[in-house]
Coordinates of C-alpha atoms in Angstrom, one line a residue:
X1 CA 29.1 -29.0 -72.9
X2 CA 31.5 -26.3 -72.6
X3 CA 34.8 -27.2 -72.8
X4 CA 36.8 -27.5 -69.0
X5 CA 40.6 -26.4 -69.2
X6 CA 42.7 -29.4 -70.7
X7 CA 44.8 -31.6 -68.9
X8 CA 47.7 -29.8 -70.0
X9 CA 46.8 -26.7 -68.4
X10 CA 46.2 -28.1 -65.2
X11 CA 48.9 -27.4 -63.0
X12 CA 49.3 -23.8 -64.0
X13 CA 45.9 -23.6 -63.5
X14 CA 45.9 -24.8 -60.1
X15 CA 48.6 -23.4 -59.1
X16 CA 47.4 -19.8 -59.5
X17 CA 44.0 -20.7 -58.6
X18 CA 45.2 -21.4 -55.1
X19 CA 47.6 -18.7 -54.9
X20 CA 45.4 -16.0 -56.4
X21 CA 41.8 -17.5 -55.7
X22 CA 39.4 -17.7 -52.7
X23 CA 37.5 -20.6 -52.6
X24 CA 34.5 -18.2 -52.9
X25 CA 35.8 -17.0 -56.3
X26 CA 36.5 -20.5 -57.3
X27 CA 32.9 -21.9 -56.4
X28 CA 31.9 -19.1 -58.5
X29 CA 33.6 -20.0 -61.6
X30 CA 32.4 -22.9 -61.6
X31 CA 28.9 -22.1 -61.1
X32 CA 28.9 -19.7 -63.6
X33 CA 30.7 -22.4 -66.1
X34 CA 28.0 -24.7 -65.4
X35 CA 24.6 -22.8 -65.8
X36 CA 26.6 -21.9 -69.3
X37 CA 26.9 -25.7 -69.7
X38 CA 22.8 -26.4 -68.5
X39 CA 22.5 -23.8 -71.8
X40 CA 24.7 -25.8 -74.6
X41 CA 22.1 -28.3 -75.4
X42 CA 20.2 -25.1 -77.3
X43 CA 23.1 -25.2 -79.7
X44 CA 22.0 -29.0 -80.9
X45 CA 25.6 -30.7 -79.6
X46 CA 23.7 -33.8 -81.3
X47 CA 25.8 -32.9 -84.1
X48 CA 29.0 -33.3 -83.0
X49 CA 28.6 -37.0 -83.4
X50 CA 26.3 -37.0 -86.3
X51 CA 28.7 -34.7 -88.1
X52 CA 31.5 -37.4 -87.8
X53 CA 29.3 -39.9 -88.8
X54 CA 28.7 -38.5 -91.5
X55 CA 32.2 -36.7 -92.5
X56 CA 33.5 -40.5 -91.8
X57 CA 30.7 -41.4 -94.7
X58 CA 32.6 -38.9 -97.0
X59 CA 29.7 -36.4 -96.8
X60 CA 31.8 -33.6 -96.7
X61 CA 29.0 -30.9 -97.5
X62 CA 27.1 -31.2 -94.0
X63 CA 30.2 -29.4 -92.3
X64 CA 29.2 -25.7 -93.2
X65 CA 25.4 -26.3 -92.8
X66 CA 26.2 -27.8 -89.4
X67 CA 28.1 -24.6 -87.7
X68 CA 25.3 -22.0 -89.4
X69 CA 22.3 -24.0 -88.1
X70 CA 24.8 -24.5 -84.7
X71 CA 25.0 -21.0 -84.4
X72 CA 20.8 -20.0 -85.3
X73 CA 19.9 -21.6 -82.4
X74 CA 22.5 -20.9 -79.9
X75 CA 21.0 -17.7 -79.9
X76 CA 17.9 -18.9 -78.4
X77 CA 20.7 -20.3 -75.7
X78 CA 21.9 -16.6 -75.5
X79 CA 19.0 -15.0 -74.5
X80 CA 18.1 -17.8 -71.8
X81 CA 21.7 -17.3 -69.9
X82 CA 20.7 -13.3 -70.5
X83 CA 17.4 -13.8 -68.4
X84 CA 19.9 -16.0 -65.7
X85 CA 21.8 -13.2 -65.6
X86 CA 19.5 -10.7 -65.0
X87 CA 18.0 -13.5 -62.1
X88 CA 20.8 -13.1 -60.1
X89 CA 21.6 -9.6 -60.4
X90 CA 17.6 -8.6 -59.5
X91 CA 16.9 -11.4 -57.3
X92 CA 20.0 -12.6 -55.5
X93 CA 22.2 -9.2 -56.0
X94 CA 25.2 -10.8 -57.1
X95 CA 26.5 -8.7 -59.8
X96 CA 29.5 -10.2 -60.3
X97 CA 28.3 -13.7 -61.2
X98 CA 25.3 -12.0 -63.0
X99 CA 28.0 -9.7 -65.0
X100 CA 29.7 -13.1 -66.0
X101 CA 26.9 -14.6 -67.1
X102 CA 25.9 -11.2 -69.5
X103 CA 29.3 -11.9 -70.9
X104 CA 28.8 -15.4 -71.5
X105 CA 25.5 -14.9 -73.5
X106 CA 27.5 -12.7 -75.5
X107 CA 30.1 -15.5 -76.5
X108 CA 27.5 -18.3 -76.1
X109 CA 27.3 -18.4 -79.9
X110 CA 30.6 -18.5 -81.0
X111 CA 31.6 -21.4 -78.1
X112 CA 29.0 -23.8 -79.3
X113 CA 28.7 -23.3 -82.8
X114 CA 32.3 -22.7 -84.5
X115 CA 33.5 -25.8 -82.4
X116 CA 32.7 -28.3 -85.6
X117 CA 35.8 -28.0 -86.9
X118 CA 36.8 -31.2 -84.4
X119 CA 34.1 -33.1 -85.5
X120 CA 35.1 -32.5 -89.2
X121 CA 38.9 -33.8 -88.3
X122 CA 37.3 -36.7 -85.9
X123 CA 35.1 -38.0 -89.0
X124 CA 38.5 -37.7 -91.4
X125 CA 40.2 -39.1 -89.1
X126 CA 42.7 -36.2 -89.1
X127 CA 44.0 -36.8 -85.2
X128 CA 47.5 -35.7 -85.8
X129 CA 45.7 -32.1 -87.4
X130 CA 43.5 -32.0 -84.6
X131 CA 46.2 -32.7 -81.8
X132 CA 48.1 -29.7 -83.4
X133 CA 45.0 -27.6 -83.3
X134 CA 44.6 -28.6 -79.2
X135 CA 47.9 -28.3 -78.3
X136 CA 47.8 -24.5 -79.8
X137 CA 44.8 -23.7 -78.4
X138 CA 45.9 -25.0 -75.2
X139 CA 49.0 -23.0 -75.3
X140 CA 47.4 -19.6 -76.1
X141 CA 44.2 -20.2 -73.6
X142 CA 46.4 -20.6 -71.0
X143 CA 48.3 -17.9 -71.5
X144 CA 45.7 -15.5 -71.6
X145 CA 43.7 -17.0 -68.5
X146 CA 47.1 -17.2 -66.5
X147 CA 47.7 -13.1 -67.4
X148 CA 44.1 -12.6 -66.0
X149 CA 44.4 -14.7 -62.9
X150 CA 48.0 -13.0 -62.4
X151 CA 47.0 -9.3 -63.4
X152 CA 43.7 -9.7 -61.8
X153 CA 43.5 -11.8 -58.6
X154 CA 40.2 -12.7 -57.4
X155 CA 38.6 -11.2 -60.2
X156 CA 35.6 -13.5 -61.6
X157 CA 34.3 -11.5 -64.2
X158 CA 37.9 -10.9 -65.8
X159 CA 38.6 -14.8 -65.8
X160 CA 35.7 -15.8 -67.0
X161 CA 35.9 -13.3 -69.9
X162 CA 39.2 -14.6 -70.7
X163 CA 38.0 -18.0 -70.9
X164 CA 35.1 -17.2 -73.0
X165 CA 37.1 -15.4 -75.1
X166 CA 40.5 -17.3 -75.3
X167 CA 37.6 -20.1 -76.4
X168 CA 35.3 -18.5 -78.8
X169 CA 38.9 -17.1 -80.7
X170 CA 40.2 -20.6 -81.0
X171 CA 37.1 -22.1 -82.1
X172 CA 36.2 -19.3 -85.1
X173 CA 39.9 -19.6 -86.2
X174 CA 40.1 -23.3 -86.6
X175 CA 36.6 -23.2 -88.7
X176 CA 38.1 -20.1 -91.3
X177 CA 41.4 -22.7 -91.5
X178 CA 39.1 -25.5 -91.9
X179 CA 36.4 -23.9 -93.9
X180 CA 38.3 -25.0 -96.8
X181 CA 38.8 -28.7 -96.6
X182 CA 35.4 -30.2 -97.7
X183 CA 36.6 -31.4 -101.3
X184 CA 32.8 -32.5 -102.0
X185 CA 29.5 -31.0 -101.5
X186 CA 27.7 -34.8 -100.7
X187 CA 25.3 -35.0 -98.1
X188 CA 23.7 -37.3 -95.3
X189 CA 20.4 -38.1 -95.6
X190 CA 19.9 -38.2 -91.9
X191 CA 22.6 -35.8 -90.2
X192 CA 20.4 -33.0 -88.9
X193 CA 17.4 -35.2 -87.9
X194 CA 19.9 -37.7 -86.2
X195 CA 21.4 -34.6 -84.6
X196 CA 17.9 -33.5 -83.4
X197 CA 17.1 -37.0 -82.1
X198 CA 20.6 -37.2 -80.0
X199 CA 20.1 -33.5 -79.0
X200 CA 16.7 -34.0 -77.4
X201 CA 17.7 -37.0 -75.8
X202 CA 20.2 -35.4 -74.0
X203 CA 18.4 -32.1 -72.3
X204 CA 17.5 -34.6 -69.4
X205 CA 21.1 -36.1 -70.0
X206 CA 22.5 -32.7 -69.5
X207 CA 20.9 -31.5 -66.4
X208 CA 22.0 -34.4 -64.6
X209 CA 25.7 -33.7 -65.7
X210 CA 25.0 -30.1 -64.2
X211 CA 22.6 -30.6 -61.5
X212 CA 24.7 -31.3 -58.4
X213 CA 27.1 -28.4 -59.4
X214 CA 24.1 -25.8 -59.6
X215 CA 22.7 -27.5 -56.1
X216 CA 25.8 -27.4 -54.4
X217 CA 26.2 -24.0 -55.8
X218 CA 23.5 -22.6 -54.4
X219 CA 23.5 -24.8 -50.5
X220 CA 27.5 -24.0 -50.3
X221 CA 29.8 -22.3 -52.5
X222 CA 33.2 -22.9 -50.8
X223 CA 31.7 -27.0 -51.1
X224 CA 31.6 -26.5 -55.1
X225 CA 35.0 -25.2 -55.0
X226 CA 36.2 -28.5 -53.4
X227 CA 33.8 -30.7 -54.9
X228 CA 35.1 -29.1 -58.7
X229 CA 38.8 -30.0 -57.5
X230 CA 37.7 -33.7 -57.0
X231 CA 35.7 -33.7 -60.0
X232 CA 38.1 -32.0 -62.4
X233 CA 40.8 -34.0 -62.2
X234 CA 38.4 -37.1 -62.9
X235 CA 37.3 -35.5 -65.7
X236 CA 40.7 -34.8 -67.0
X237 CA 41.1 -38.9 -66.9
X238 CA 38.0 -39.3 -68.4
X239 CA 38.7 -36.9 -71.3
X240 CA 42.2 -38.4 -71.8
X241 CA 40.3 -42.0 -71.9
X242 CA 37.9 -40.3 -74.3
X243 CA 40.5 -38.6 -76.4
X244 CA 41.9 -42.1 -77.2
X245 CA 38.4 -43.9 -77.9
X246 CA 37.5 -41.0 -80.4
X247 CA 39.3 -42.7 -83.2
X248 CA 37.3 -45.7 -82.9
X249 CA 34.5 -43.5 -84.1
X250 CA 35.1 -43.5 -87.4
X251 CA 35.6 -46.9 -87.9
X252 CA 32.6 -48.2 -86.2
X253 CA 30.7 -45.3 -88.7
X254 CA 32.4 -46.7 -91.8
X255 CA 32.9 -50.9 -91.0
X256 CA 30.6 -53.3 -89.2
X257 CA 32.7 -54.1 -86.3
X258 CA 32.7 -55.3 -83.0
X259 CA 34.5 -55.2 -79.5
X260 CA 35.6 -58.5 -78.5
X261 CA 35.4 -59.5 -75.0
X262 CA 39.4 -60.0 -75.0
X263 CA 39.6 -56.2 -76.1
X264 CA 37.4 -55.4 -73.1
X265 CA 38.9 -57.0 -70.5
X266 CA 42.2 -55.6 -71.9
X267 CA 40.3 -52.1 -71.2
X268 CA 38.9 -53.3 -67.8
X269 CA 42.7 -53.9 -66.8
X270 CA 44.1 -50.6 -67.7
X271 CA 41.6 -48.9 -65.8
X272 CA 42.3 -50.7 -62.9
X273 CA 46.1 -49.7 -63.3
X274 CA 45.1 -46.2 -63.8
X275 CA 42.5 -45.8 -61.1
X276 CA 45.3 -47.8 -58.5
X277 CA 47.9 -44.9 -58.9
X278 CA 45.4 -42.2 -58.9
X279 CA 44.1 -43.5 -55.6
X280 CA 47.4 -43.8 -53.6
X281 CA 48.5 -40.4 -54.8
X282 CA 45.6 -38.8 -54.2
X283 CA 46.7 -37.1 -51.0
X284 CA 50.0 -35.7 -52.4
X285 CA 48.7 -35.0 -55.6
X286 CA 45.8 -32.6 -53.7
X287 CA 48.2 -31.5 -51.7
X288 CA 50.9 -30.2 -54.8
X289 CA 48.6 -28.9 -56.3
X290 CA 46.0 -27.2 -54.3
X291 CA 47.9 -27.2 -50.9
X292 CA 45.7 -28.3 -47.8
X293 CA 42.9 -26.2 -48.6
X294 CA 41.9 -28.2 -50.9
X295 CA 43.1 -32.0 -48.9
X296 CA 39.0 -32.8 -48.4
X297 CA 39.0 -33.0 -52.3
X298 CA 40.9 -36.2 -51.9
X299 CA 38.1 -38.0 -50.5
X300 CA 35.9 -37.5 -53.6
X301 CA 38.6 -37.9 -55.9
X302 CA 39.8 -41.2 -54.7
X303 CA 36.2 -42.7 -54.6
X304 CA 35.8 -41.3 -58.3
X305 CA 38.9 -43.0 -59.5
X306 CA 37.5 -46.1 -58.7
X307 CA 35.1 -45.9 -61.9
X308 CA 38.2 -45.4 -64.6
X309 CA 37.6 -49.6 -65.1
X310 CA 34.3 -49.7 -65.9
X311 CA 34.5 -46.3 -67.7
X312 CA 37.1 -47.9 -70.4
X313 CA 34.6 -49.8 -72.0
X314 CA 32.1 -47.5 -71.7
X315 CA 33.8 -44.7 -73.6
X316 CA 34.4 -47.0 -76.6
X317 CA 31.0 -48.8 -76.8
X318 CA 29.5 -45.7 -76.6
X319 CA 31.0 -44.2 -79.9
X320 CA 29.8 -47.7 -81.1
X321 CA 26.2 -46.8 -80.6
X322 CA 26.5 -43.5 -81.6
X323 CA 28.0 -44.9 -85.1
X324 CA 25.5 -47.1 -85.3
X325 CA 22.6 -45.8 -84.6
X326 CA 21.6 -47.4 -82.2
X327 CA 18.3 -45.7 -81.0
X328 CA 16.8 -48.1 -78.6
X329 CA 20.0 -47.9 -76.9
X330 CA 20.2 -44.0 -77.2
X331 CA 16.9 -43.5 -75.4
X332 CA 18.1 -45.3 -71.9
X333 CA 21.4 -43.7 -72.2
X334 CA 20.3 -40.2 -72.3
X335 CA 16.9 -40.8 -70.9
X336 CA 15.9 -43.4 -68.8
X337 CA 19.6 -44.3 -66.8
X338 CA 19.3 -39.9 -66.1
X339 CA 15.8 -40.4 -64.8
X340 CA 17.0 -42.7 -62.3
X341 CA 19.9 -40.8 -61.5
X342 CA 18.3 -38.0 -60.5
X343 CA 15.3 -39.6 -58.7
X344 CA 17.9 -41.7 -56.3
X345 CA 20.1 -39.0 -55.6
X346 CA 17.4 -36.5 -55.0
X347 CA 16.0 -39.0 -52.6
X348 CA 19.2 -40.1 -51.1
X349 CA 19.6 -36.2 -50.3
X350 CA 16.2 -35.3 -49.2
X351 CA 16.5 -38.3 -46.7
X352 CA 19.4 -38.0 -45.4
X353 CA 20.1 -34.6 -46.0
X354 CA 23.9 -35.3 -46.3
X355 CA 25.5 -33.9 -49.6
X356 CA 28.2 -36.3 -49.5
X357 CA 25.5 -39.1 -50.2
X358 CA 24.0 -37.2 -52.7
X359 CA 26.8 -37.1 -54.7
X360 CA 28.3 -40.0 -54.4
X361 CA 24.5 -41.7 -55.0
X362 CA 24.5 -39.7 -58.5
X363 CA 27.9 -40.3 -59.6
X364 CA 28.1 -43.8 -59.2
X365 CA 24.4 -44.7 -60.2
X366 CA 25.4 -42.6 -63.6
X367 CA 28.1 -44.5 -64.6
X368 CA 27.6 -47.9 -63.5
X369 CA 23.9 -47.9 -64.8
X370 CA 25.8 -46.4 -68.1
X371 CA 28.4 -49.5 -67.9
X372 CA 25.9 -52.4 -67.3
X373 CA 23.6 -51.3 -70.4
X374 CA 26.6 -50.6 -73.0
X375 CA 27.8 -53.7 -72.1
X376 CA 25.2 -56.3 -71.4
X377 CA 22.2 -55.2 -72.7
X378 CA 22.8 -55.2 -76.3
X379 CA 22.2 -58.6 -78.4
X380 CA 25.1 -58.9 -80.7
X381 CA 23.3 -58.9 -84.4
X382 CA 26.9 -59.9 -86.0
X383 CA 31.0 -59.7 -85.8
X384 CA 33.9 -59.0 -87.7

């Protein structure tokens, strides 16, 4: 999926956004950035993981033939957010979001294909390199999205380019810095067809991710711009928890290990710390950043806090099964826990016609269904 600003970009970010930003414009920019993210899964993101796997396995010659055969069929992902594009500007005459997406089917390639180099550092287990890498790219991203905000205000098309660009730039130089680690040409037997296996598992898996952004979207664009506020700063908890699980990956790839129940309730704890401050802060927090414009995000947000527990353990026993291989386990993660996702929200929404229930009924369902099968459903075939 594409990548959302990172955490450490967030409060200039919001700052300008409110100062500089309707909430028009802002609904807008983050309907455009997810009909780009619908698009990603034609750039096979399955090998994101099977790439560290297999970098963790020391086959160090799958990291080239990963970002060409990344890149071949992005393109097909180009010309789909092309015929979007031209949707909206012919159908719904709005040229400016139609104008962002023409530039974003220009860039598509280069967001979603020269973005290996993490995966490459992940399966070294090079975090330090890669935390180095981030914190740069950070740094100049937000420079050049805070010039365009501040030189541009209210200007979609302008931001949006920046973004695409600041990313694309970032991405193609870490792979020519990178291009030269692999010190062997080994290998996997399995990488691109496990790659194709998690890919097409996750087309339903990404819709659901996208689909209550597209459908608020499209009822009420000032509602997306809350709803993103809300669901932003959750996902800047959950991609802190993430960053911090990642380097279990590895390990589970290279050594037959396990996560003892003591290690999960020690997860299961910390979450609950986290998700307690977020919730009481809430308010002010919305409020410092966003200003009262914004204070109805609170009421998502502190409802979506309430997940960090259970999403602890989740985000480390679901590098497990990644690692692992685990393709029984794959198939209701990406498949059959989206299926009913999007049947109960739908139907929550189509009966009571309330979009508060809708997305509340989705996010919830998601991540506890996602929670109870990680953790429960699994027999144990050995420890460590």
């Amino acid at each position: 999926m594409i990548r959302r600003p990172p955490r450490s970009t967030l409060f200039p970010y919001t700052t300008l956004f409110r100062s500089y930003f309707s909430k028009d414009v802002y609904g807008q920019y983050q309907f455009v950035l997810s009909i780009i993210a619908f698009f990603s899964f034609f750039s096979v993101p399955g090998l994101n993981p099977s790439l560290i796997r297999s970098i963790a396995n020391d086959n160090q010659g799958d990291y080239k033939p990963a970002v060409k055969f990344s890149f071949k069929y992005s393109l097909i992902g180009s010309v789909f957010v092309l015929i979007t594009a031209f949707y909206y500007y012919f159908y719904f005459q709005k040229t400016t979001i139609a104008l962002a997406l023409m530039s974003a089917s220009v860039f598509f390639p280069l967001l979603f294909s020269f973005d290996k180099c993490q995966a490459f550092l992940k399966g070294q287990e090079k975090f330090a390199f890669l935390t180095r890498n981030l914190i740069i790219q950070t740094t100049g991203k937000t420079i050049l999205i805070l010039s365009a905000i501040l030189l541009f205000p209210d200007n979609l098309l302008v931001v949006v380019i920046a973004y695409l660009f600041g990313t694309a730039f970032f991405h193609i130089l870490w792979y020519v810095k990178s291009s030269k680690l692999p010190k062997n040409n080994k290998k996997g037997k399995d990488t691109f067809s496990y790659a194709g296996f998690i890919t097409k598992l996750g087309i339903l898996n990404t819709l659901v991710n996208n689909f209550d952004k597209l459908l608020i979207g499209i009822l009420d664009i000032k509602a997306l711009a809350v709803y993103s506020i809300a669901l932003g700063l959750i996902n800047i908890i959950k991609s802190f928890i993430k960053s911090i699980s990642a380097v279990t990956f590895p390990k589970f790839a290279k050594y037959n290990i396990t996560v003892s129940f003591k290690q999960k309730m020690l997860l299961f704890f910390t979450g609950i710390v986290i998700a307690a401050i977020f919730y009481f802060i809430a308010d002010n927090l919305i409020l410092l950043l966003y200003t009262d414009k914004y204070l109805p995000s609170a009421h998502y947000f502190k409802l979506f806090v309430l997940i960090t527990p259970l999403f602890m353990i989740s985000s480390v026993l679901s590098k497990k099964v990644l690692a692992n291989k685990n393709k029984s386990k794959l198939i209701h993660l990406k498949i059959t826990i989206p299926i009913i996702t999007l049947l109960s929200s739908v139907t929550v929404y189509i009966v009571s016609k309330n979009i508060d229930y809708f997305i509340f009924t989705k996010f919830f369902v998601f991540n506890i269904l996602n929670f109870l099968l990680l953790s429960f459903s699994v027999k144990k075939k050995h420890t460590v």
